C-alpha atoms as a PDB file:
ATOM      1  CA  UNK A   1      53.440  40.228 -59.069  1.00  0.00           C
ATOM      2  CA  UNK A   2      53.986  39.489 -62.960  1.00  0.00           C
ATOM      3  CA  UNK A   3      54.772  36.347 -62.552  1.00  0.00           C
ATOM      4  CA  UNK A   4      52.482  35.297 -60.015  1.00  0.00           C
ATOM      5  CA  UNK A   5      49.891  36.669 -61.847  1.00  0.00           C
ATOM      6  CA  UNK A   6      50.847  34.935 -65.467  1.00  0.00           C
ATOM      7  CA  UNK A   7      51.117  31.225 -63.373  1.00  0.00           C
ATOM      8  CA  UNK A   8      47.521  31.974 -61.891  1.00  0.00           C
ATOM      9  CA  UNK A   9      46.279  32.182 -65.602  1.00  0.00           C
ATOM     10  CA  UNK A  10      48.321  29.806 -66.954  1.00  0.00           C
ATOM     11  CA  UNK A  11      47.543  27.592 -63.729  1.00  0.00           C
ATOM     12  CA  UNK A  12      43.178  28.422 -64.573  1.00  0.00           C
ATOM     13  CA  UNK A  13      43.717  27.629 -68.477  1.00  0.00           C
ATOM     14  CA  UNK A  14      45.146  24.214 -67.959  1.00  0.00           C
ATOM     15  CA  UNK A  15      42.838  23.082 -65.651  1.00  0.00           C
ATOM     16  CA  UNK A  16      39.928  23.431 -67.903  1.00  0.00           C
ATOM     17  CA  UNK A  17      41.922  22.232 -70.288  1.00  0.00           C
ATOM     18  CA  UNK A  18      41.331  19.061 -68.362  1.00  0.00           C
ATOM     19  CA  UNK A  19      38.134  19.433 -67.313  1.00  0.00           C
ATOM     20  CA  UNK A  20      36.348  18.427 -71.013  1.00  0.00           C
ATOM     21  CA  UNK A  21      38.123  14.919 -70.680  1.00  0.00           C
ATOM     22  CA  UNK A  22      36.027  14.944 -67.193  1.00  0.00           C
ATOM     23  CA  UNK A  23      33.226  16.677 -68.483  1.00  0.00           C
ATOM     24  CA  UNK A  24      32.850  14.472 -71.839  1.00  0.00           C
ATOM     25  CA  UNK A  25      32.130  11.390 -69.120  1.00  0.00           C
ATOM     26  CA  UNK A  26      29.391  13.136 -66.642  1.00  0.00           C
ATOM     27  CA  UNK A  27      27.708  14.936 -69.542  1.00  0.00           C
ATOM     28  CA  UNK A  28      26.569  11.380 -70.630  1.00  0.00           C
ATOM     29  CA  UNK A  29      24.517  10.978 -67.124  1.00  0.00           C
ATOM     30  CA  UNK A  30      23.571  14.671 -66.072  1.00  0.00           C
ATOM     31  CA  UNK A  31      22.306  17.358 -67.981  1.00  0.00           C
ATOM     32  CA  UNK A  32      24.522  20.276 -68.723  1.00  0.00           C
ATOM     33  CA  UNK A  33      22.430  22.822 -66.716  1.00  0.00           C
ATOM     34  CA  UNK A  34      22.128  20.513 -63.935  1.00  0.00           C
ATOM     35  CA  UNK A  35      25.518  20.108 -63.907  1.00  0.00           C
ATOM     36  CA  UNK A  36      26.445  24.073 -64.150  1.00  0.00           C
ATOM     37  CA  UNK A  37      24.371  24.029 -60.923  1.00  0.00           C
ATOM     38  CA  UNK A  38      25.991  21.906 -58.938  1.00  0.00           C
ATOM     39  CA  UNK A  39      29.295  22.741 -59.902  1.00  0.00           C
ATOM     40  CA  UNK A  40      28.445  26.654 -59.348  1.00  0.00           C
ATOM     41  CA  UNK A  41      27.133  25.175 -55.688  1.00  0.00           C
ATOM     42  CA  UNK A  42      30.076  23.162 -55.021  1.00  0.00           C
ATOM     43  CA  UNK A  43      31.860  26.413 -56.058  1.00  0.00           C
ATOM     44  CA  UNK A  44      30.439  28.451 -53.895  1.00  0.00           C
ATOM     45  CA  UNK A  45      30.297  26.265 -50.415  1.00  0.00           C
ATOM     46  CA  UNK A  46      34.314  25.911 -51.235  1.00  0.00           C
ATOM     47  CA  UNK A  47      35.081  29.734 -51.356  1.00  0.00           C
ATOM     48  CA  UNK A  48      32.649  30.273 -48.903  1.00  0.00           C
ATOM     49  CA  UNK A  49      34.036  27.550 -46.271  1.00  0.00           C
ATOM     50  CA  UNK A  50      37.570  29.379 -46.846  1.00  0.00           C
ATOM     51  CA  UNK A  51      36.054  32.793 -46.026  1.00  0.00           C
ATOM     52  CA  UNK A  52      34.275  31.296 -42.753  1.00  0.00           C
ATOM     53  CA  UNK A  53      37.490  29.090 -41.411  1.00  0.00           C
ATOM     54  CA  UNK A  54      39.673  32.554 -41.973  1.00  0.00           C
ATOM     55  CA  UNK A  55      37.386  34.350 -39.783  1.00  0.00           C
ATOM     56  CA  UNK A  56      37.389  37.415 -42.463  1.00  0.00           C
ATOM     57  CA  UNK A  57      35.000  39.112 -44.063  1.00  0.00           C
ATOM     58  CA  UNK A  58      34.122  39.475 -47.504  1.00  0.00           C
ATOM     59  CA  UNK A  59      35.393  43.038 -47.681  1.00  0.00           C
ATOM     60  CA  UNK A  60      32.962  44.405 -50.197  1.00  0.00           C
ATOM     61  CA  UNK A  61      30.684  47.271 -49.732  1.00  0.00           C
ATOM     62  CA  UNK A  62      26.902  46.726 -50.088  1.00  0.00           C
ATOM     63  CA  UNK A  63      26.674  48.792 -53.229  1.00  0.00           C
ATOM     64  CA  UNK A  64      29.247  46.289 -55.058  1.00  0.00           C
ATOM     65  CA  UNK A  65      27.693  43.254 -54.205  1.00  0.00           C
ATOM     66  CA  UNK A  66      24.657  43.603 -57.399  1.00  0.00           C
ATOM     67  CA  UNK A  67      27.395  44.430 -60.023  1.00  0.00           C
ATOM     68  CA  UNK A  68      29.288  41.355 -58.923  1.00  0.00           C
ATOM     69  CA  UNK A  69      26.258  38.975 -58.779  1.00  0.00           C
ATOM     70  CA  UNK A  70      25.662  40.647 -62.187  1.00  0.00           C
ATOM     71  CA  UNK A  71      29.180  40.220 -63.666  1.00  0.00           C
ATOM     72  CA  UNK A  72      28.904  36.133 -62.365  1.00  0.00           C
ATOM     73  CA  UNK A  73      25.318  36.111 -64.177  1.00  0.00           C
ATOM     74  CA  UNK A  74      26.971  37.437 -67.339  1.00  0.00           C
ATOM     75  CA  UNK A  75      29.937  34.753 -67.369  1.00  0.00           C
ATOM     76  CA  UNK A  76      28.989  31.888 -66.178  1.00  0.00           C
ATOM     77  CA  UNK A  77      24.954  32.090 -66.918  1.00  0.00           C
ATOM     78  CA  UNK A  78      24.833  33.424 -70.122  1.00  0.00           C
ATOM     79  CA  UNK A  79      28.430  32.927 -71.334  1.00  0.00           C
ATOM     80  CA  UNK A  80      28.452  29.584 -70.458  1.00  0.00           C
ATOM     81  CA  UNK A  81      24.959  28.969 -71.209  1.00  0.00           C
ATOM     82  CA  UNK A  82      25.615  29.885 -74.774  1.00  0.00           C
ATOM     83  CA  UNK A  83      28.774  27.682 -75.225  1.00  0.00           C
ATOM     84  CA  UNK A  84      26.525  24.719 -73.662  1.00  0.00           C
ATOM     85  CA  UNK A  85      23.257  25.358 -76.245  1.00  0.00           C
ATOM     86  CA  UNK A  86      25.918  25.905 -79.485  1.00  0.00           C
ATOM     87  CA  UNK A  87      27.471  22.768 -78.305  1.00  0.00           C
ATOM     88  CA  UNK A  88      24.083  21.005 -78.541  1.00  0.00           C
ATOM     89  CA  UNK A  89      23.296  22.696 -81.661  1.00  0.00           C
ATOM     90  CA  UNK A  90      26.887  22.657 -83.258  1.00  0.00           C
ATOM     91  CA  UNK A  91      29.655  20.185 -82.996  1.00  0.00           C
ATOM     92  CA  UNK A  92      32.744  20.147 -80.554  1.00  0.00           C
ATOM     93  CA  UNK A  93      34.849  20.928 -83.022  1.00  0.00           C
ATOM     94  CA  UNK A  94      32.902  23.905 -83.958  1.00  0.00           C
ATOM     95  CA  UNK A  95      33.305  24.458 -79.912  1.00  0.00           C
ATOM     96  CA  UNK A  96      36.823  24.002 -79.411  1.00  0.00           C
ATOM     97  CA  UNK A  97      37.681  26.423 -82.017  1.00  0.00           C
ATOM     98  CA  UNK A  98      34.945  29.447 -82.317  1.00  0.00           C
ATOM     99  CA  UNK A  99      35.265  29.656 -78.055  1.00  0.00           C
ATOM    100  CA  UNK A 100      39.634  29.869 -78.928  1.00  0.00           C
ATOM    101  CA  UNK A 101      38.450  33.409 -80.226  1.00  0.00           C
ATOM    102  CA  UNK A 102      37.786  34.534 -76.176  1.00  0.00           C
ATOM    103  CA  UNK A 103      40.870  36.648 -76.302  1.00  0.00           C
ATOM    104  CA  UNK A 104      40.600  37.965 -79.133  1.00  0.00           C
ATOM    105  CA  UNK A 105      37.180  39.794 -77.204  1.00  0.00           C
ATOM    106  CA  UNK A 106      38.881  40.135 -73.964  1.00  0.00           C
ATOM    107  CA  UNK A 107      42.002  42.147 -75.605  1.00  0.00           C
ATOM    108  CA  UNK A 108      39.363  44.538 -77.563  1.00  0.00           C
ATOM    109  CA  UNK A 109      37.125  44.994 -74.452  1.00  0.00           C
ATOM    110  CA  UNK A 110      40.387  45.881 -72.227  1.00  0.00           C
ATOM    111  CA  UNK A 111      40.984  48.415 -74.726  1.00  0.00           C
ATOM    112  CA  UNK A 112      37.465  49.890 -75.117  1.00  0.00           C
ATOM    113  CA  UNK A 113      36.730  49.415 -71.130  1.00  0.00           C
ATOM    114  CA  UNK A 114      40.228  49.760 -68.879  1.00  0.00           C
ATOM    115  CA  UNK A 115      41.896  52.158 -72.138  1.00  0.00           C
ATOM    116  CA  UNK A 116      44.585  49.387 -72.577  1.00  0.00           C
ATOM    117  CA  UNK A 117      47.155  50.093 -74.411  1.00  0.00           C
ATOM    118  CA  UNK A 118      46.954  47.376 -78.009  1.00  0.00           C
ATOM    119  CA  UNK A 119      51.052  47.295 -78.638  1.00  0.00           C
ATOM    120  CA  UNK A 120      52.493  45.656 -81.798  1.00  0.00           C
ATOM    121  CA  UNK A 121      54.131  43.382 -79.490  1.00  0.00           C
ATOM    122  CA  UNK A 122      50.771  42.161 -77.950  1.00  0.00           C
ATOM    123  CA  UNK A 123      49.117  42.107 -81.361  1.00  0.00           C
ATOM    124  CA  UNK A 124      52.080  39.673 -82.854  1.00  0.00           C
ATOM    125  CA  UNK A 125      51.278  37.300 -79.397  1.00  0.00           C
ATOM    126  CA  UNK A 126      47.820  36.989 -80.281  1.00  0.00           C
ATOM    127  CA  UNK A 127      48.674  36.329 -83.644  1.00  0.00           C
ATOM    128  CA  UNK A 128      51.387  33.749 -83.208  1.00  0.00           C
ATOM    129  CA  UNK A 129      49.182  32.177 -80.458  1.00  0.00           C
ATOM    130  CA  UNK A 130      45.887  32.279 -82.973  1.00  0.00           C
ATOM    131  CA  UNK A 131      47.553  30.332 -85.498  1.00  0.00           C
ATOM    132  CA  UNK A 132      49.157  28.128 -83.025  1.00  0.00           C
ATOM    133  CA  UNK A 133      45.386  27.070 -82.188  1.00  0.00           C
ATOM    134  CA  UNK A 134      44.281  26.863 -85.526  1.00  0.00           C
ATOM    135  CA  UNK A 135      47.287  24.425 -86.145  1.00  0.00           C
ATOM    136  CA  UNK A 136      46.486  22.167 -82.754  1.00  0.00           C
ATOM    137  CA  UNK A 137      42.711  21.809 -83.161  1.00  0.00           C
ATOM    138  CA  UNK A 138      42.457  21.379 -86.891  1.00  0.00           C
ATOM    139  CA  UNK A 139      40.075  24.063 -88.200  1.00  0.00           C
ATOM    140  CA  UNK A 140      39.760  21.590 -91.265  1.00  0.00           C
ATOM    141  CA  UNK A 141      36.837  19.462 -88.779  1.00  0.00           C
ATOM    142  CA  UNK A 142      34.996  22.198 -88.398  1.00  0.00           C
ATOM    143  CA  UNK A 143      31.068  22.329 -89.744  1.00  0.00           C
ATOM    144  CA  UNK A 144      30.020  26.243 -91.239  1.00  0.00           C
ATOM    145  CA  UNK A 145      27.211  24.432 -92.708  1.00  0.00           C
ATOM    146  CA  UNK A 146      23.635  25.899 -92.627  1.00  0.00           C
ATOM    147  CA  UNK A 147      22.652  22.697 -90.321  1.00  0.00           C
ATOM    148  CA  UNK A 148      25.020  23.836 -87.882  1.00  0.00           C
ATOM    149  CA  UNK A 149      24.745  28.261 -88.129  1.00  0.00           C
ATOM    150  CA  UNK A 150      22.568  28.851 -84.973  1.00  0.00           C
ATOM    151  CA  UNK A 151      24.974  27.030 -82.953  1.00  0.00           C
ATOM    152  CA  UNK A 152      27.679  28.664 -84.296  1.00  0.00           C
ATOM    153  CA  UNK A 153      26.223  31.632 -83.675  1.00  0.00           C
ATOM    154  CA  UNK A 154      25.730  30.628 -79.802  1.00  0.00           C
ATOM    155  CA  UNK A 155      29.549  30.139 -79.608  1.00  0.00           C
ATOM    156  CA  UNK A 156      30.468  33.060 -80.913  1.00  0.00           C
ATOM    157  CA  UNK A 157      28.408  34.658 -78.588  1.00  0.00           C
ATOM    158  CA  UNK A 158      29.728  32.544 -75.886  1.00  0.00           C
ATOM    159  CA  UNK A 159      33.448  33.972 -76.659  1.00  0.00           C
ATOM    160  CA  UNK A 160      32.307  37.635 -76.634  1.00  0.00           C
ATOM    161  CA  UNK A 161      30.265  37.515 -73.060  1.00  0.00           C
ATOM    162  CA  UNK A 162      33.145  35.347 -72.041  1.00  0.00           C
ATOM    163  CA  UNK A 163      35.308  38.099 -73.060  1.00  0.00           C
ATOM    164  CA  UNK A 164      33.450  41.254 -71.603  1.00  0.00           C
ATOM    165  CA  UNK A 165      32.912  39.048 -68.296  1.00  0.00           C
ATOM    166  CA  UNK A 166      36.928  38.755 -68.334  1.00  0.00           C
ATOM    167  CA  UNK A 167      37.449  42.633 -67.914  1.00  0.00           C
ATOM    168  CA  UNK A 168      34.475  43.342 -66.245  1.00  0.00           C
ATOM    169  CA  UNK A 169      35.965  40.960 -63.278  1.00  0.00           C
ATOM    170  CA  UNK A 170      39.028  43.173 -63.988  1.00  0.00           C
ATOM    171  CA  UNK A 171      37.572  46.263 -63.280  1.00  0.00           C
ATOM    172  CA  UNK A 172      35.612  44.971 -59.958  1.00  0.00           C
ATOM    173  CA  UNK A 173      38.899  44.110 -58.823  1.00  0.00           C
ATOM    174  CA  UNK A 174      39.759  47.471 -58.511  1.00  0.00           C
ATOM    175  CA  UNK A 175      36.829  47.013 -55.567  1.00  0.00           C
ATOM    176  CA  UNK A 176      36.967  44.058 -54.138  1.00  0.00           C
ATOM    177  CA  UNK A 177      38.758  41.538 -53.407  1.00  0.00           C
ATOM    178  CA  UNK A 178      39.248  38.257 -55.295  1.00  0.00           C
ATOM    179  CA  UNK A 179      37.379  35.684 -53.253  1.00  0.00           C
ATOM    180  CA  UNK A 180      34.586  37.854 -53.051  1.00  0.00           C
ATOM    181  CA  UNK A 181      34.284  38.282 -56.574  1.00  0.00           C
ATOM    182  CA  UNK A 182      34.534  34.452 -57.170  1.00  0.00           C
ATOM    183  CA  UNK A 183      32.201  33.675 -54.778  1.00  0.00           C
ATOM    184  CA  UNK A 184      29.251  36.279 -55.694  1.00  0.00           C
ATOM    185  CA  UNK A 185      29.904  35.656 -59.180  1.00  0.00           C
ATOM    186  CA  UNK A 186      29.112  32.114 -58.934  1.00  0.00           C
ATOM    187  CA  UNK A 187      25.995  33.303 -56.623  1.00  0.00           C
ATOM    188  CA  UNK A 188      25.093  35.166 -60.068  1.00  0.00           C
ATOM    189  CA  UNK A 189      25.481  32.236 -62.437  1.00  0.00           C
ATOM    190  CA  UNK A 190      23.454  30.194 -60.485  1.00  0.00           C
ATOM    191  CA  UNK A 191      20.736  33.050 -60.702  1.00  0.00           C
ATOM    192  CA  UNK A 192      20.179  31.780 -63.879  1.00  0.00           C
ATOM    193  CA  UNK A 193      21.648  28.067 -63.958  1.00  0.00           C
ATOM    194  CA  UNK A 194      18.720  26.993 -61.198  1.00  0.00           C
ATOM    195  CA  UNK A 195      15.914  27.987 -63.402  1.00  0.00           C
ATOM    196  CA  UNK A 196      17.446  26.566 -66.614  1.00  0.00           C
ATOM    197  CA  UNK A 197      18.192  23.410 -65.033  1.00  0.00           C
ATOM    198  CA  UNK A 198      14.551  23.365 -63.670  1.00  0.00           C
ATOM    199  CA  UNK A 199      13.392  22.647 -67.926  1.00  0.00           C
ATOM    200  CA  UNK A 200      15.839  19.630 -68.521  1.00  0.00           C
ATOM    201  CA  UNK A 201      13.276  17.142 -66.357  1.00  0.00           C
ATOM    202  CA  UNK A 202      16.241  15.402 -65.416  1.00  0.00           C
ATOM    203  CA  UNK A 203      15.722  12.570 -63.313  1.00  0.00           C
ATOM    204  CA  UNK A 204      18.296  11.608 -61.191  1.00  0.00           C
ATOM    205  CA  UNK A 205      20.103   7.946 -62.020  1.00  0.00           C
ATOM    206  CA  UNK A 206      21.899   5.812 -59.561  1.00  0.00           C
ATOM    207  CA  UNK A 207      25.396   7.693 -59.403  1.00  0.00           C
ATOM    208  CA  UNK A 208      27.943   5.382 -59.486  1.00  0.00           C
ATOM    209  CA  UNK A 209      31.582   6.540 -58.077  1.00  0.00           C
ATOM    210  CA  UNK A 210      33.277   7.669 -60.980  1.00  0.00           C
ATOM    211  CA  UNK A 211      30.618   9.979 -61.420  1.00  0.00           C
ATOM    212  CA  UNK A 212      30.670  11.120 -57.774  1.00  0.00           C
ATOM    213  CA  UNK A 213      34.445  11.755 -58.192  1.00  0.00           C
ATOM    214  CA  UNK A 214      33.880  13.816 -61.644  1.00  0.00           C
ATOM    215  CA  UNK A 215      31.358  16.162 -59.917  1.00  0.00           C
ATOM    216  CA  UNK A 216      33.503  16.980 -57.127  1.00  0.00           C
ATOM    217  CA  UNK A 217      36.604  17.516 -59.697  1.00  0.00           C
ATOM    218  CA  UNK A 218      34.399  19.784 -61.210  1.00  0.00           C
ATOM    219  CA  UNK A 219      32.667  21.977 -58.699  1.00  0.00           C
ATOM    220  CA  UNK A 220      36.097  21.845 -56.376  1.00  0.00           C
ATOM    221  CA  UNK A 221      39.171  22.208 -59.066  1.00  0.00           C
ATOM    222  CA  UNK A 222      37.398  23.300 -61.911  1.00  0.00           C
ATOM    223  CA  UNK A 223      35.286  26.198 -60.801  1.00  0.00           C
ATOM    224  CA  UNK A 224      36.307  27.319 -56.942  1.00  0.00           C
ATOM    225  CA  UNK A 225      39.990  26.676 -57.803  1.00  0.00           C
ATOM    226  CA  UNK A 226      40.283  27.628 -61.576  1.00  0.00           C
ATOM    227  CA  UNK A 227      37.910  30.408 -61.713  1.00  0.00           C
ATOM    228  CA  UNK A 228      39.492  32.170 -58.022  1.00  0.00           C
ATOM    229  CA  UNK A 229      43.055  31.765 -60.436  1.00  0.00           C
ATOM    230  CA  UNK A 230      41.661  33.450 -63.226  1.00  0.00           C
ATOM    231  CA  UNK A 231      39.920  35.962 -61.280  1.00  0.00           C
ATOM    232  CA  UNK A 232      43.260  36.612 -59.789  1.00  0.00           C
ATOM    233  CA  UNK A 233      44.909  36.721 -62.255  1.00  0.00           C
ATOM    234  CA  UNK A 234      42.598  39.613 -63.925  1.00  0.00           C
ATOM    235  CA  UNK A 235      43.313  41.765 -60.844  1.00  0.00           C
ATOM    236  CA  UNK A 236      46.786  40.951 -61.092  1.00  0.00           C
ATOM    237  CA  UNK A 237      47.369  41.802 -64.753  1.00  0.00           C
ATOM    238  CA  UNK A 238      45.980  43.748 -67.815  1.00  0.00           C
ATOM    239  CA  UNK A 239      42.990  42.213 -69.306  1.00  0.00           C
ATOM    240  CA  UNK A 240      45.149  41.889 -72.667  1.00  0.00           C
ATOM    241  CA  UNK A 241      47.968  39.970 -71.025  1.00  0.00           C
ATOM    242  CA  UNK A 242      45.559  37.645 -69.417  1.00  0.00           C
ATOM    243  CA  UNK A 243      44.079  36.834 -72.429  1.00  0.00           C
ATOM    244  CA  UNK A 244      46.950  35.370 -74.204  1.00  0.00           C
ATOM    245  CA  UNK A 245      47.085  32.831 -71.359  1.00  0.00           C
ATOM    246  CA  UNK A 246      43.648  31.422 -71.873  1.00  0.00           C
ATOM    247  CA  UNK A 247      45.645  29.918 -75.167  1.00  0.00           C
ATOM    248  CA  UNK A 248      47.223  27.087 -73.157  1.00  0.00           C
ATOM    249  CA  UNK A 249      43.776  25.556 -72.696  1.00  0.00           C
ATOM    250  CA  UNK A 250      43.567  23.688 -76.011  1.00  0.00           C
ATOM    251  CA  UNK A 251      47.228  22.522 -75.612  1.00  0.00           C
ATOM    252  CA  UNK A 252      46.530  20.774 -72.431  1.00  0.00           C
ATOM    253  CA  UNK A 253      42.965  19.441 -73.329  1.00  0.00           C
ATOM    254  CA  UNK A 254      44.708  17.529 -76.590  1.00  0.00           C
ATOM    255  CA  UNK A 255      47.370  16.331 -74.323  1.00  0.00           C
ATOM    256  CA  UNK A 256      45.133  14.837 -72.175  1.00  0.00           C
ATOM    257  CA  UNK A 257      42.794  13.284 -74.605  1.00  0.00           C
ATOM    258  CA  UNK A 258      45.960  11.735 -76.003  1.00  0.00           C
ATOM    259  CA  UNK A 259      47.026  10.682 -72.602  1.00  0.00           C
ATOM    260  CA  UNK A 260      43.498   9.588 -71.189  1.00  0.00           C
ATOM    261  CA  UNK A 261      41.128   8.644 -74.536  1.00  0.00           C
ATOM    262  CA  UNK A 262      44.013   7.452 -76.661  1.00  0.00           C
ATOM    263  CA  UNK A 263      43.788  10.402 -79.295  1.00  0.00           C
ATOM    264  CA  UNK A 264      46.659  10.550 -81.854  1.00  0.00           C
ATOM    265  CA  UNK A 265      48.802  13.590 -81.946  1.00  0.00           C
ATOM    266  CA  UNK A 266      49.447  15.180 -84.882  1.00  0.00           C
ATOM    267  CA  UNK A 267      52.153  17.234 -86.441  1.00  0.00           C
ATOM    268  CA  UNK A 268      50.074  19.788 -86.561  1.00  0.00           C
ATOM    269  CA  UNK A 269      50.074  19.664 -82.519  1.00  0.00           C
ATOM    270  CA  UNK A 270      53.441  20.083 -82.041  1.00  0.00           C
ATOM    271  CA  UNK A 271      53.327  22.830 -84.510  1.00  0.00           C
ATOM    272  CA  UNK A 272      50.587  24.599 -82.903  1.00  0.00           C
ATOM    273  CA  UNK A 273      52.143  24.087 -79.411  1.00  0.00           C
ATOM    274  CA  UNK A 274      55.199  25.908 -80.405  1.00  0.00           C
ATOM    275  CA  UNK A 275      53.798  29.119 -82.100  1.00  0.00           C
ATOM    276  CA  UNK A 276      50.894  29.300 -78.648  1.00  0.00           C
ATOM    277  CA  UNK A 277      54.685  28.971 -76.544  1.00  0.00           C
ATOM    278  CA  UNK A 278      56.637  31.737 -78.491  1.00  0.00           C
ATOM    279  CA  UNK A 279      53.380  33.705 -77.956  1.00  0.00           C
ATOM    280  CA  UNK A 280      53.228  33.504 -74.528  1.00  0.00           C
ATOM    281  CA  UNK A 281      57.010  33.959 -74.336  1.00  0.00           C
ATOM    282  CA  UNK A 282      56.433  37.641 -76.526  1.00  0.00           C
ATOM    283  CA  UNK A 283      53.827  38.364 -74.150  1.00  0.00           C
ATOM    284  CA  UNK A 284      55.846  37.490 -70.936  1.00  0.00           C
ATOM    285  CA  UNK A 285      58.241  39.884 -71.721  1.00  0.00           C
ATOM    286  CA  UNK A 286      59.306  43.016 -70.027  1.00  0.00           C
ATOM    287  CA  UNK A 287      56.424  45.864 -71.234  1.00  0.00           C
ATOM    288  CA  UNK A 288      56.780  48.879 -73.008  1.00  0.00           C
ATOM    289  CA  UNK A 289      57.927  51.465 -70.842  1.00  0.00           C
ATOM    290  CA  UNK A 290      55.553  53.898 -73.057  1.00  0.00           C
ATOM    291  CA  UNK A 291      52.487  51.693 -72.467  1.00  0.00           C
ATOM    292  CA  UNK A 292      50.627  53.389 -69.838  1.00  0.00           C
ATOM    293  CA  UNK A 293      50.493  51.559 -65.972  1.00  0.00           C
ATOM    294  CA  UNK A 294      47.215  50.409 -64.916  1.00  0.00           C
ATOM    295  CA  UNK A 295      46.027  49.988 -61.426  1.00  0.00           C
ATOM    296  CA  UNK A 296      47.852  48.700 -58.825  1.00  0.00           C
ATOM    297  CA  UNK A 297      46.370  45.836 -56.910  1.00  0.00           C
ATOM    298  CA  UNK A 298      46.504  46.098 -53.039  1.00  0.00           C
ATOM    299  CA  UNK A 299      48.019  42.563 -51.948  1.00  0.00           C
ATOM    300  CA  UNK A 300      44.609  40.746 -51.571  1.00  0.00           C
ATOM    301  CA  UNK A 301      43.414  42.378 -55.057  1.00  0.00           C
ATOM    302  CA  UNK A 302      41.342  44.657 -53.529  1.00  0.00           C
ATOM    303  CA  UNK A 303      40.653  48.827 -52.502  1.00  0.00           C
ATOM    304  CA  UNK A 304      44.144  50.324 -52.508  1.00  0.00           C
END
């Protein structure tokens, strides 16, 4: 269950890792709003195709289903409505970096929230992994500058919400089962992605392929697949474990804007690469047989 839970995280951060090489090419012809919308949408008809060709049910009781489409409306409306405005108003650098500082937030909201147990052990992961993005994104580009503040303030924010939406999906996992928690929490972000995208007065372009193809990536692989791993992950795992996974994100988005947009790797890369590994290695191993157990998942990750 360990393991299957640490590749499900591991298998979520890489993928959006990826998906800001994709995203950097269909932000240029859709708004970001408009296209939180349709990828939330595309999310949604996926997981909800899956649930109708399996013949099951959603398995959660009426009284759950407003704290899930409340939980989605917290992480993917405002949390990722925040990163998108302190983008705007910020730089990407300024992005990569202040939005690294998610599990820093998710490991102090286990804590407060689930009464996870903070071990030295976990502490030196985050740590090891924290200066291992520092060293791969170069905290050297980054703006502080009064021109840039209210962004940077939207990021931050975007990194807390991000974080409390974490173990919130942790604790509704206790509930409900994974797919149904996916698919009402993108229901929720889209309660407030619709109206948002409503203000951009986007009109809609001829679409050429490429930018079919990046839409679909999006909506299919990027939400309905990485967001059901990291969901699963969270019901398969403490909150604080599953934080030190979202770490392999920046790793795989350099790599591929090496690969795909020719950008030079530095020393400082390789450096960071190695310090977020031995992290996730310190994390990975066995716990600490005085660290308390916390609930045990029923094999779909839902009531016991």
């Amino acid at each position: 269950m360990r393991a299957r839970g640490m590749l499900a995280g591991l298998g979520a951060a890489a993928i959006w890792g990826g998906m800001y090489v994709v995203s950097k090419v269909v932000l240029d012809v859709l708004p970001p709003f408009t296209l939180l919308s349709l990828r939330l949408v595309l999310g949604a008809m996926a997981l909800g195709a899956l649930v109708a060709l399996s013949r099951s049910r959603l398995g959660v009781a009426r009284r759950e289903v407003p704290v899930l489409l409340g939980i989605g409306a917290l992480g993917f409306g405002v949390s990722v409505g925040l990163q998108f405005v302190g983008t705007a108003l910020s730089s990407a650098a300024n992005a990569a970096l202040l939005t690294s500082a998610s599990p820093v937030f998710l490991l102090l909201f286990g804590a407060l929230i689930l009464r996870e147990a903070v071990t030295p052990k976990r502490l030196g992961a985050l740590v090891l992994a924290s200066l291992g993005v520092l060293a791969v994104l170069d905290p050297t580009a980054v703006d502080l500058s009064q021109a840039t503040a209210r962004g940077n303030l939207a990021l931050v924010g975007a990194s807390i919400t991000w974080g409390l939406y974490s173990v919130l999906v942790r604790l509704a996992s206790r509930n409900a089962p994974t797919i149904a928690v996916s698919l009402l929490g993108f229901v929720g972000g889209l309660l407030i992605s619709l109206p948002m995208a409503t203000t951009e007065g986007w009109v809609a372009p001829p679409l050429g392929l490429p930018i079919v193809l990046g839409i679909l990536y999006l909506g299919l692989v990027s939400t309905a697949l990485a967001m059901y791993l990291w969901n699963r992950s969270l019901a398969l795992l403490e909150a604080g474990l599953v934080s030190l996974l979202f770490f392999a994100q920046p790793v795989v988005g350099v790599s591929l804007g090496a690969l795909l947009l020719g950008e030079r790797l530095g020393p400082g890369f390789w450096l960071g690469s190695a310090l977020i590994a031995a992290g996730l290695l310190l994390a990975a191993a066995p716990a600490d047989s005085s660290a308390p157990p916390g609930p045990r998942p029923t094999p779909e990750g839902g009531r016991p």
